[in-house]
Amino acid sequence: MKFENAFPQYELIVAVIEAPTPELVAEASDALTGRLSQQKNLFRSVQQPQGGAFFAQNGFLFESTDELGPQLKT
C-alpha cells in the first residue's frame, strides 16, 4: 500500500504464492508469470520481484556466507 500511495501512476496486482516447499513456490511462480505474460491485452508487464531468470542465475548473491556452504577453517 505504501508503494501504491507513493507512486499512484502504477496499477499493481500482487500475488502471494504459498506451497509446502520453496521449489514448489518457484515452479508455481514461474508458471503464473508465464501465463500472465502471454496476456498482453490485460497486463503491460509481469515481474517476479524475488524470482525469475535473474535470481535463478544470481540468487547466491543474496545468501549469507553461512548459507553458501562450509567455511574454510585456517
PDB file of N, CA and C in Angstrom:
ATOM      1  N   MET A   1       0.820  -1.192   0.000  1.00  0.00           N
ATOM      2  CA  MET A   1       0.000   0.000   0.000  1.00  0.00           C
ATOM      3  C   MET A   1       0.864   1.258   0.000  1.00  0.00           C
ATOM      4  N   LYS A   2       1.996   1.218   0.721  1.00  0.00           N
ATOM      5  CA  LYS A   2       2.872   2.388   0.763  1.00  0.00           C
ATOM      6  C   LYS A   2       3.409   2.701  -0.629  1.00  0.00           C
ATOM      7  N   PHE A   3       3.770   1.662  -1.382  1.00  0.00           N
ATOM      8  CA  PHE A   3       4.279   1.865  -2.738  1.00  0.00           C
ATOM      9  C   PHE A   3       3.197   2.491  -3.620  1.00  0.00           C
ATOM     10  N   GLU A   4       1.988   1.956  -3.548  1.00  0.00           N
ATOM     11  CA  GLU A   4       0.893   2.490  -4.360  1.00  0.00           C
ATOM     12  C   GLU A   4       0.587   3.939  -4.003  1.00  0.00           C
ATOM     13  N   ASN A   5       0.643   4.279  -2.729  1.00  0.00           N
ATOM     14  CA  ASN A   5       0.404   5.662  -2.320  1.00  0.00           C
ATOM     15  C   ASN A   5       1.513   6.592  -2.794  1.00  0.00           C
ATOM     16  N   ALA A   6       2.748   6.095  -2.768  1.00  0.00           N
ATOM     17  CA  ALA A   6       3.882   6.911  -3.195  1.00  0.00           C
ATOM     18  C   ALA A   6       3.939   7.066  -4.714  1.00  0.00           C
ATOM     19  N   PHE A   7       3.486   6.059  -5.434  1.00  0.00           N
ATOM     20  CA  PHE A   7       3.537   6.067  -6.902  1.00  0.00           C
ATOM     21  C   PHE A   7       2.166   5.713  -7.478  1.00  0.00           C
ATOM     22  N   PRO A   8       1.208   6.624  -7.400  1.00  0.00           N
ATOM     23  CA  PRO A   8      -0.154   6.317  -7.844  1.00  0.00           C
ATOM     24  C   PRO A   8      -0.273   6.076  -9.355  1.00  0.00           C
ATOM     25  N   GLN A   9       0.757   6.403 -10.123  1.00  0.00           N
ATOM     26  CA  GLN A   9       0.702   6.188 -11.563  1.00  0.00           C
ATOM     27  C   GLN A   9       0.795   4.705 -11.927  1.00  0.00           C
ATOM     28  N   TYR A  10       1.215   3.881 -10.980  1.00  0.00           N
ATOM     29  CA  TYR A  10       1.325   2.443 -11.227  1.00  0.00           C
ATOM     30  C   TYR A  10       0.063   1.734 -10.763  1.00  0.00           C
ATOM     31  N   GLU A  11      -0.405   0.815 -11.575  1.00  0.00           N
ATOM     32  CA  GLU A  11      -1.523  -0.039 -11.189  1.00  0.00           C
ATOM     33  C   GLU A  11      -0.947  -1.415 -10.909  1.00  0.00           C
ATOM     34  N   LEU A  12      -0.975  -1.829  -9.664  1.00  0.00           N
ATOM     35  CA  LEU A  12      -0.313  -3.062  -9.265  1.00  0.00           C
ATOM     36  C   LEU A  12      -1.297  -4.139  -8.849  1.00  0.00           C
ATOM     37  N   ILE A  13      -0.942  -5.351  -9.167  1.00  0.00           N
ATOM     38  CA  ILE A  13      -1.596  -6.532  -8.624  1.00  0.00           C
ATOM     39  C   ILE A  13      -0.474  -7.382  -8.055  1.00  0.00           C
ATOM     40  N   VAL A  14      -0.597  -7.763  -6.805  1.00  0.00           N
ATOM     41  CA  VAL A  14       0.426  -8.581  -6.160  1.00  0.00           C
ATOM     42  C   VAL A  14      -0.180  -9.939  -5.859  1.00  0.00           C
ATOM     43  N   ALA A  15       0.523 -10.982  -6.260  1.00  0.00           N
ATOM     44  CA  ALA A  15       0.093 -12.345  -5.962  1.00  0.00           C
ATOM     45  C   ALA A  15       1.099 -12.967  -5.006  1.00  0.00           C
ATOM     46  N   VAL A  16       0.611 -13.566  -3.950  1.00  0.00           N
ATOM     47  CA  VAL A  16       1.462 -14.258  -2.985  1.00  0.00           C
ATOM     48  C   VAL A  16       1.181 -15.746  -3.142  1.00  0.00           C
ATOM     49  N   ILE A  17       2.241 -16.508  -3.369  1.00  0.00           N
ATOM     50  CA  ILE A  17       2.094 -17.946  -3.590  1.00  0.00           C
ATOM     51  C   ILE A  17       2.698 -18.687  -2.408  1.00  0.00           C
ATOM     52  N   GLU A  18       1.917 -19.583  -1.822  1.00  0.00           N
ATOM     53  CA  GLU A  18       2.399 -20.413  -0.730  1.00  0.00           C
ATOM     54  C   GLU A  18       2.370 -21.861  -1.179  1.00  0.00           C
ATOM     55  N   ALA A  19       3.372 -22.619  -0.782  1.00  0.00           N
ATOM     56  CA  ALA A  19       3.452 -24.038  -1.098  1.00  0.00           C
ATOM     57  C   ALA A  19       4.302 -24.714  -0.025  1.00  0.00           C
ATOM     58  N   PRO A  20       4.241 -26.037   0.047  1.00  0.00           N
ATOM     59  CA  PRO A  20       4.996 -26.761   1.082  1.00  0.00           C
ATOM     60  C   PRO A  20       6.516 -26.628   0.977  1.00  0.00           C
ATOM     61  N   THR A  21       7.039 -26.375  -0.230  1.00  0.00           N
ATOM     62  CA  THR A  21       8.497 -26.267  -0.387  1.00  0.00           C
ATOM     63  C   THR A  21       8.837 -25.055  -1.244  1.00  0.00           C
ATOM     64  N   PRO A  22      10.049 -24.518  -1.093  1.00  0.00           N
ATOM     65  CA  PRO A  22      10.481 -23.400  -1.937  1.00  0.00           C
ATOM     66  C   PRO A  22      10.479 -23.769  -3.430  1.00  0.00           C
ATOM     67  N   GLU A  23      10.784 -25.025  -3.726  1.00  0.00           N
ATOM     68  CA  GLU A  23      10.807 -25.456  -5.128  1.00  0.00           C
ATOM     69  C   GLU A  23       9.417 -25.389  -5.748  1.00  0.00           C
ATOM     70  N   LEU A  24       8.398 -25.770  -4.977  1.00  0.00           N
ATOM     71  CA  LEU A  24       7.023 -25.690  -5.487  1.00  0.00           C
ATOM     72  C   LEU A  24       6.563 -24.247  -5.633  1.00  0.00           C
ATOM     73  N   VAL A  25       7.004 -23.384  -4.731  1.00  0.00           N
ATOM     74  CA  VAL A  25       6.697 -21.950  -4.859  1.00  0.00           C
ATOM     75  C   VAL A  25       7.312 -21.409  -6.146  1.00  0.00           C
ATOM     76  N   ALA A  26       8.575 -21.741  -6.400  1.00  0.00           N
ATOM     77  CA  ALA A  26       9.251 -21.264  -7.607  1.00  0.00           C
ATOM     78  C   ALA A  26       8.561 -21.797  -8.857  1.00  0.00           C
ATOM     79  N   GLU A  27       8.184 -23.067  -8.847  1.00  0.00           N
ATOM     80  CA  GLU A  27       7.507 -23.662 -10.005  1.00  0.00           C
ATOM     81  C   GLU A  27       6.167 -22.982 -10.279  1.00  0.00           C
ATOM     82  N   ALA A  28       5.390 -22.764  -9.216  1.00  0.00           N
ATOM     83  CA  ALA A  28       4.092 -22.098  -9.382  1.00  0.00           C
ATOM     84  C   ALA A  28       4.265 -20.649  -9.819  1.00  0.00           C
ATOM     85  N   SER A  29       5.259 -19.961  -9.263  1.00  0.00           N
ATOM     86  CA  SER A  29       5.521 -18.564  -9.644  1.00  0.00           C
ATOM     87  C   SER A  29       5.928 -18.460 -11.108  1.00  0.00           C
ATOM     88  N   ASP A  30       6.798 -19.366 -11.552  1.00  0.00           N
ATOM     89  CA  ASP A  30       7.208 -19.364 -12.956  1.00  0.00           C
ATOM     90  C   ASP A  30       6.025 -19.631 -13.876  1.00  0.00           C
ATOM     91  N   ALA A  31       5.173 -20.576 -13.484  1.00  0.00           N
ATOM     92  CA  ALA A  31       4.003 -20.904 -14.309  1.00  0.00           C
ATOM     93  C   ALA A  31       3.036 -19.718 -14.378  1.00  0.00           C
ATOM     94  N   LEU A  32       2.777 -19.089 -13.239  1.00  0.00           N
ATOM     95  CA  LEU A  32       1.870 -17.937 -13.223  1.00  0.00           C
ATOM     96  C   LEU A  32       2.434 -16.778 -14.031  1.00  0.00           C
ATOM     97  N   THR A  33       3.709 -16.492 -13.848  1.00  0.00           N
ATOM     98  CA  THR A  33       4.354 -15.416 -14.607  1.00  0.00           C
ATOM     99  C   THR A  33       4.288 -15.697 -16.102  1.00  0.00           C
ATOM    100  N   GLY A  34       4.551 -16.926 -16.488  1.00  0.00           N
ATOM    101  CA  GLY A  34       4.495 -17.292 -17.904  1.00  0.00           C
ATOM    102  C   GLY A  34       3.112 -17.117 -18.499  1.00  0.00           C
ATOM    103  N   ARG A  35       2.100 -17.564 -17.788  1.00  0.00           N
ATOM    104  CA  ARG A  35       0.722 -17.457 -18.299  1.00  0.00           C
ATOM    105  C   ARG A  35       0.262 -16.004 -18.377  1.00  0.00           C
ATOM    106  N   LEU A  36       0.547 -15.225 -17.343  1.00  0.00           N
ATOM    107  CA  LEU A  36       0.106 -13.830 -17.336  1.00  0.00           C
ATOM    108  C   LEU A  36       0.873 -12.995 -18.356  1.00  0.00           C
ATOM    109  N   SER A  37       2.141 -13.310 -18.571  1.00  0.00           N
ATOM    110  CA  SER A  37       2.950 -12.566 -19.546  1.00  0.00           C
ATOM    111  C   SER A  37       2.413 -12.706 -20.960  1.00  0.00           C
ATOM    112  N   GLN A  38       1.738 -13.792 -21.239  1.00  0.00           N
ATOM    113  CA  GLN A  38       1.174 -14.016 -22.576  1.00  0.00           C
ATOM    114  C   GLN A  38      -0.070 -13.173 -22.832  1.00  0.00           C
ATOM    115  N   GLN A  39      -0.667 -12.633 -21.796  1.00  0.00           N
ATOM    116  CA  GLN A  39      -1.908 -11.870 -21.928  1.00  0.00           C
ATOM    117  C   GLN A  39      -1.610 -10.376 -22.007  1.00  0.00           C
ATOM    118  N   LYS A  40      -0.993  -9.984 -23.102  1.00  0.00           N
ATOM    119  CA  LYS A  40      -0.549  -8.591 -23.294  1.00  0.00           C
ATOM    120  C   LYS A  40      -1.723  -7.611 -23.286  1.00  0.00           C
ATOM    121  N   ASN A  41      -2.905  -8.069 -23.648  1.00  0.00           N
ATOM    122  CA  ASN A  41      -4.074  -7.184 -23.661  1.00  0.00           C
ATOM    123  C   ASN A  41      -4.563  -6.851 -22.247  1.00  0.00           C
ATOM    124  N   LEU A  42      -4.135  -7.635 -21.256  1.00  0.00           N
ATOM    125  CA  LEU A  42      -4.564  -7.400 -19.878  1.00  0.00           C
ATOM    126  C   LEU A  42      -3.469  -6.838 -18.980  1.00  0.00           C
ATOM    127  N   PHE A  43      -2.196  -7.199 -19.273  1.00  0.00           N
ATOM    128  CA  PHE A  43      -1.088  -6.805 -18.406  1.00  0.00           C
ATOM    129  C   PHE A  43       0.023  -6.164 -19.224  1.00  0.00           C
ATOM    130  N   ARG A  44       0.418  -4.956 -18.847  1.00  0.00           N
ATOM    131  CA  ARG A  44       1.534  -4.295 -19.533  1.00  0.00           C
ATOM    132  C   ARG A  44       2.859  -4.955 -19.210  1.00  0.00           C
ATOM    133  N   SER A  45       3.033  -5.383 -17.983  1.00  0.00           N
ATOM    134  CA  SER A  45       4.249  -6.101 -17.599  1.00  0.00           C
ATOM    135  C   SER A  45       3.928  -7.040 -16.453  1.00  0.00           C
ATOM    136  N   VAL A  46       4.690  -8.102 -16.396  1.00  0.00           N
ATOM    137  CA  VAL A  46       4.570  -9.087 -15.320  1.00  0.00           C
ATOM    138  C   VAL A  46       5.980  -9.364 -14.824  1.00  0.00           C
ATOM    139  N   GLN A  47       6.180  -9.250 -13.516  1.00  0.00           N
ATOM    140  CA  GLN A  47       7.519  -9.426 -12.958  1.00  0.00           C
ATOM    141  C   GLN A  47       7.477 -10.302 -11.723  1.00  0.00           C
ATOM    142  N   GLN A  48       8.570 -10.991 -11.474  1.00  0.00           N
ATOM    143  CA  GLN A  48       8.764 -11.752 -10.242  1.00  0.00           C
ATOM    144  C   GLN A  48       9.851 -11.036  -9.446  1.00  0.00           C
ATOM    145  N   PRO A  49       9.486 -10.233  -8.458  1.00  0.00           N
ATOM    146  CA  PRO A  49      10.496  -9.471  -7.737  1.00  0.00           C
ATOM    147  C   PRO A  49      11.548 -10.331  -7.038  1.00  0.00           C
ATOM    148  N   GLN A  50      11.191 -11.543  -6.633  1.00  0.00           N
ATOM    149  CA  GLN A  50      12.166 -12.396  -5.958  1.00  0.00           C
ATOM    150  C   GLN A  50      12.343 -13.711  -6.695  1.00  0.00           C
ATOM    151  N   GLY A  51      12.273 -13.659  -7.988  1.00  0.00           N
ATOM    152  CA  GLY A  51      12.417 -14.893  -8.744  1.00  0.00           C
ATOM    153  C   GLY A  51      12.725 -14.612 -10.196  1.00  0.00           C
ATOM    154  N   GLY A  52      12.486 -15.571 -11.018  1.00  0.00           N
ATOM    155  CA  GLY A  52      12.727 -15.413 -12.438  1.00  0.00           C
ATOM    156  C   GLY A  52      14.158 -15.716 -12.818  1.00  0.00           C
ATOM    157  N   ALA A  53      14.503 -15.387 -14.029  1.00  0.00           N
ATOM    158  CA  ALA A  53      15.804 -15.730 -14.598  1.00  0.00           C
ATOM    159  C   ALA A  53      16.963 -15.096 -13.836  1.00  0.00           C
ATOM    160  N   PHE A  54      16.810 -13.849 -13.407  1.00  0.00           N
ATOM    161  CA  PHE A  54      17.903 -13.189 -12.699  1.00  0.00           C
ATOM    162  C   PHE A  54      18.261 -13.948 -11.426  1.00  0.00           C
ATOM    163  N   PHE A  55      17.258 -14.252 -10.605  1.00  0.00           N
ATOM    164  CA  PHE A  55      17.540 -14.923  -9.342  1.00  0.00           C
ATOM    165  C   PHE A  55      17.946 -16.376  -9.536  1.00  0.00           C
ATOM    166  N   ALA A  56      17.491 -17.018 -10.610  1.00  0.00           N
ATOM    167  CA  ALA A  56      17.939 -18.384 -10.883  1.00  0.00           C
ATOM    168  C   ALA A  56      19.441 -18.411 -11.111  1.00  0.00           C
ATOM    169  N   GLN A  57      19.968 -17.388 -11.751  1.00  0.00           N
ATOM    170  CA  GLN A  57      21.396 -17.348 -12.059  1.00  0.00           C
ATOM    171  C   GLN A  57      22.215 -16.681 -10.960  1.00  0.00           C
ATOM    172  N   ASN A  58      21.643 -15.685 -10.291  1.00  0.00           N
ATOM    173  CA  ASN A  58      22.420 -14.867  -9.363  1.00  0.00           C
ATOM    174  C   ASN A  58      21.909 -14.888  -7.931  1.00  0.00           C
ATOM    175  N   GLY A  59      21.012 -15.782  -7.609  1.00  0.00           N
ATOM    176  CA  GLY A  59      20.415 -15.809  -6.275  1.00  0.00           C
ATOM    177  C   GLY A  59      21.410 -15.967  -5.153  1.00  0.00           C
ATOM    178  N   PHE A  60      22.527 -16.637  -5.434  1.00  0.00           N
ATOM    179  CA  PHE A  60      23.539 -16.816  -4.385  1.00  0.00           C
ATOM    180  C   PHE A  60      24.089 -15.488  -3.876  1.00  0.00           C
ATOM    181  N   LEU A  61      23.977 -14.427  -4.647  1.00  0.00           N
ATOM    182  CA  LEU A  61      24.474 -13.119  -4.219  1.00  0.00           C
ATOM    183  C   LEU A  61      23.701 -12.588  -3.015  1.00  0.00           C
ATOM    184  N   PHE A  62      22.511 -13.130  -2.787  1.00  0.00           N
ATOM    185  CA  PHE A  62      21.649 -12.642  -1.720  1.00  0.00           C
ATOM    186  C   PHE A  62      21.633 -13.578  -0.515  1.00  0.00           C
ATOM    187  N   GLU A  63      22.495 -14.596  -0.523  1.00  0.00           N
ATOM    188  CA  GLU A  63      22.592 -15.540   0.586  1.00  0.00           C
ATOM    189  C   GLU A  63      23.673 -15.085   1.560  1.00  0.00           C
ATOM    190  N   SER A  64      23.512 -15.491   2.802  1.00  0.00           N
ATOM    191  CA  SER A  64      24.572 -15.212   3.778  1.00  0.00           C
ATOM    192  C   SER A  64      25.719 -16.179   3.521  1.00  0.00           C
ATOM    193  N   THR A  65      26.878 -15.871   4.039  1.00  0.00           N
ATOM    194  CA  THR A  65      28.019 -16.764   3.834  1.00  0.00           C
ATOM    195  C   THR A  65      27.770 -18.131   4.467  1.00  0.00           C
ATOM    196  N   ASP A  66      27.015 -18.196   5.556  1.00  0.00           N
ATOM    197  CA  ASP A  66      26.680 -19.478   6.178  1.00  0.00           C
ATOM    198  C   ASP A  66      25.815 -20.340   5.257  1.00  0.00           C
ATOM    199  N   GLU A  67      24.951 -19.707   4.477  1.00  0.00           N
ATOM    200  CA  GLU A  67      24.061 -20.448   3.585  1.00  0.00           C
ATOM    201  C   GLU A  67      24.747 -20.916   2.306  1.00  0.00           C
ATOM    202  N   LEU A  68      25.893 -20.345   1.992  1.00  0.00           N
ATOM    203  CA  LEU A  68      26.580 -20.676   0.750  1.00  0.00           C
ATOM    204  C   LEU A  68      27.347 -21.990   0.816  1.00  0.00           C
ATOM    205  N   GLY A  69      27.695 -22.435   1.986  1.00  0.00           N
ATOM    206  CA  GLY A  69      28.427 -23.693   2.077  1.00  0.00           C
ATOM    207  C   GLY A  69      29.390 -23.676   3.236  1.00  0.00           C
ATOM    208  N   PRO A  70      30.127 -24.762   3.389  1.00  0.00           N
ATOM    209  CA  PRO A  70      31.057 -24.844   4.520  1.00  0.00           C
ATOM    210  C   PRO A  70      32.150 -23.796   4.422  1.00  0.00           C
ATOM    211  N   GLN A  71      32.518 -23.308   5.577  1.00  0.00           N
ATOM    212  CA  GLN A  71      33.568 -22.294   5.649  1.00  0.00           C
ATOM    213  C   GLN A  71      34.926 -22.986   5.697  1.00  0.00           C
ATOM    214  N   LEU A  72      35.903 -22.397   5.099  1.00  0.00           N
ATOM    215  CA  LEU A  72      37.268 -22.902   5.194  1.00  0.00           C
ATOM    216  C   LEU A  72      37.826 -22.512   6.561  1.00  0.00           C
ATOM    217  N   LYS A  73      38.390 -23.467   7.234  1.00  0.00           N
ATOM    218  CA  LYS A  73      38.960 -23.179   8.543  1.00  0.00           C
ATOM    219  C   LYS A  73      40.478 -23.113   8.424  1.00  0.00           C
ATOM    220  N   THR A  74      41.069 -22.109   9.030  1.00  0.00           N
ATOM    221  CA  THR A  74      42.521 -21.956   8.973  1.00  0.00           C
ATOM    222  C   THR A  74      43.160 -22.294  10.287  1.00  0.00           C
TER     223      THR A  74
END
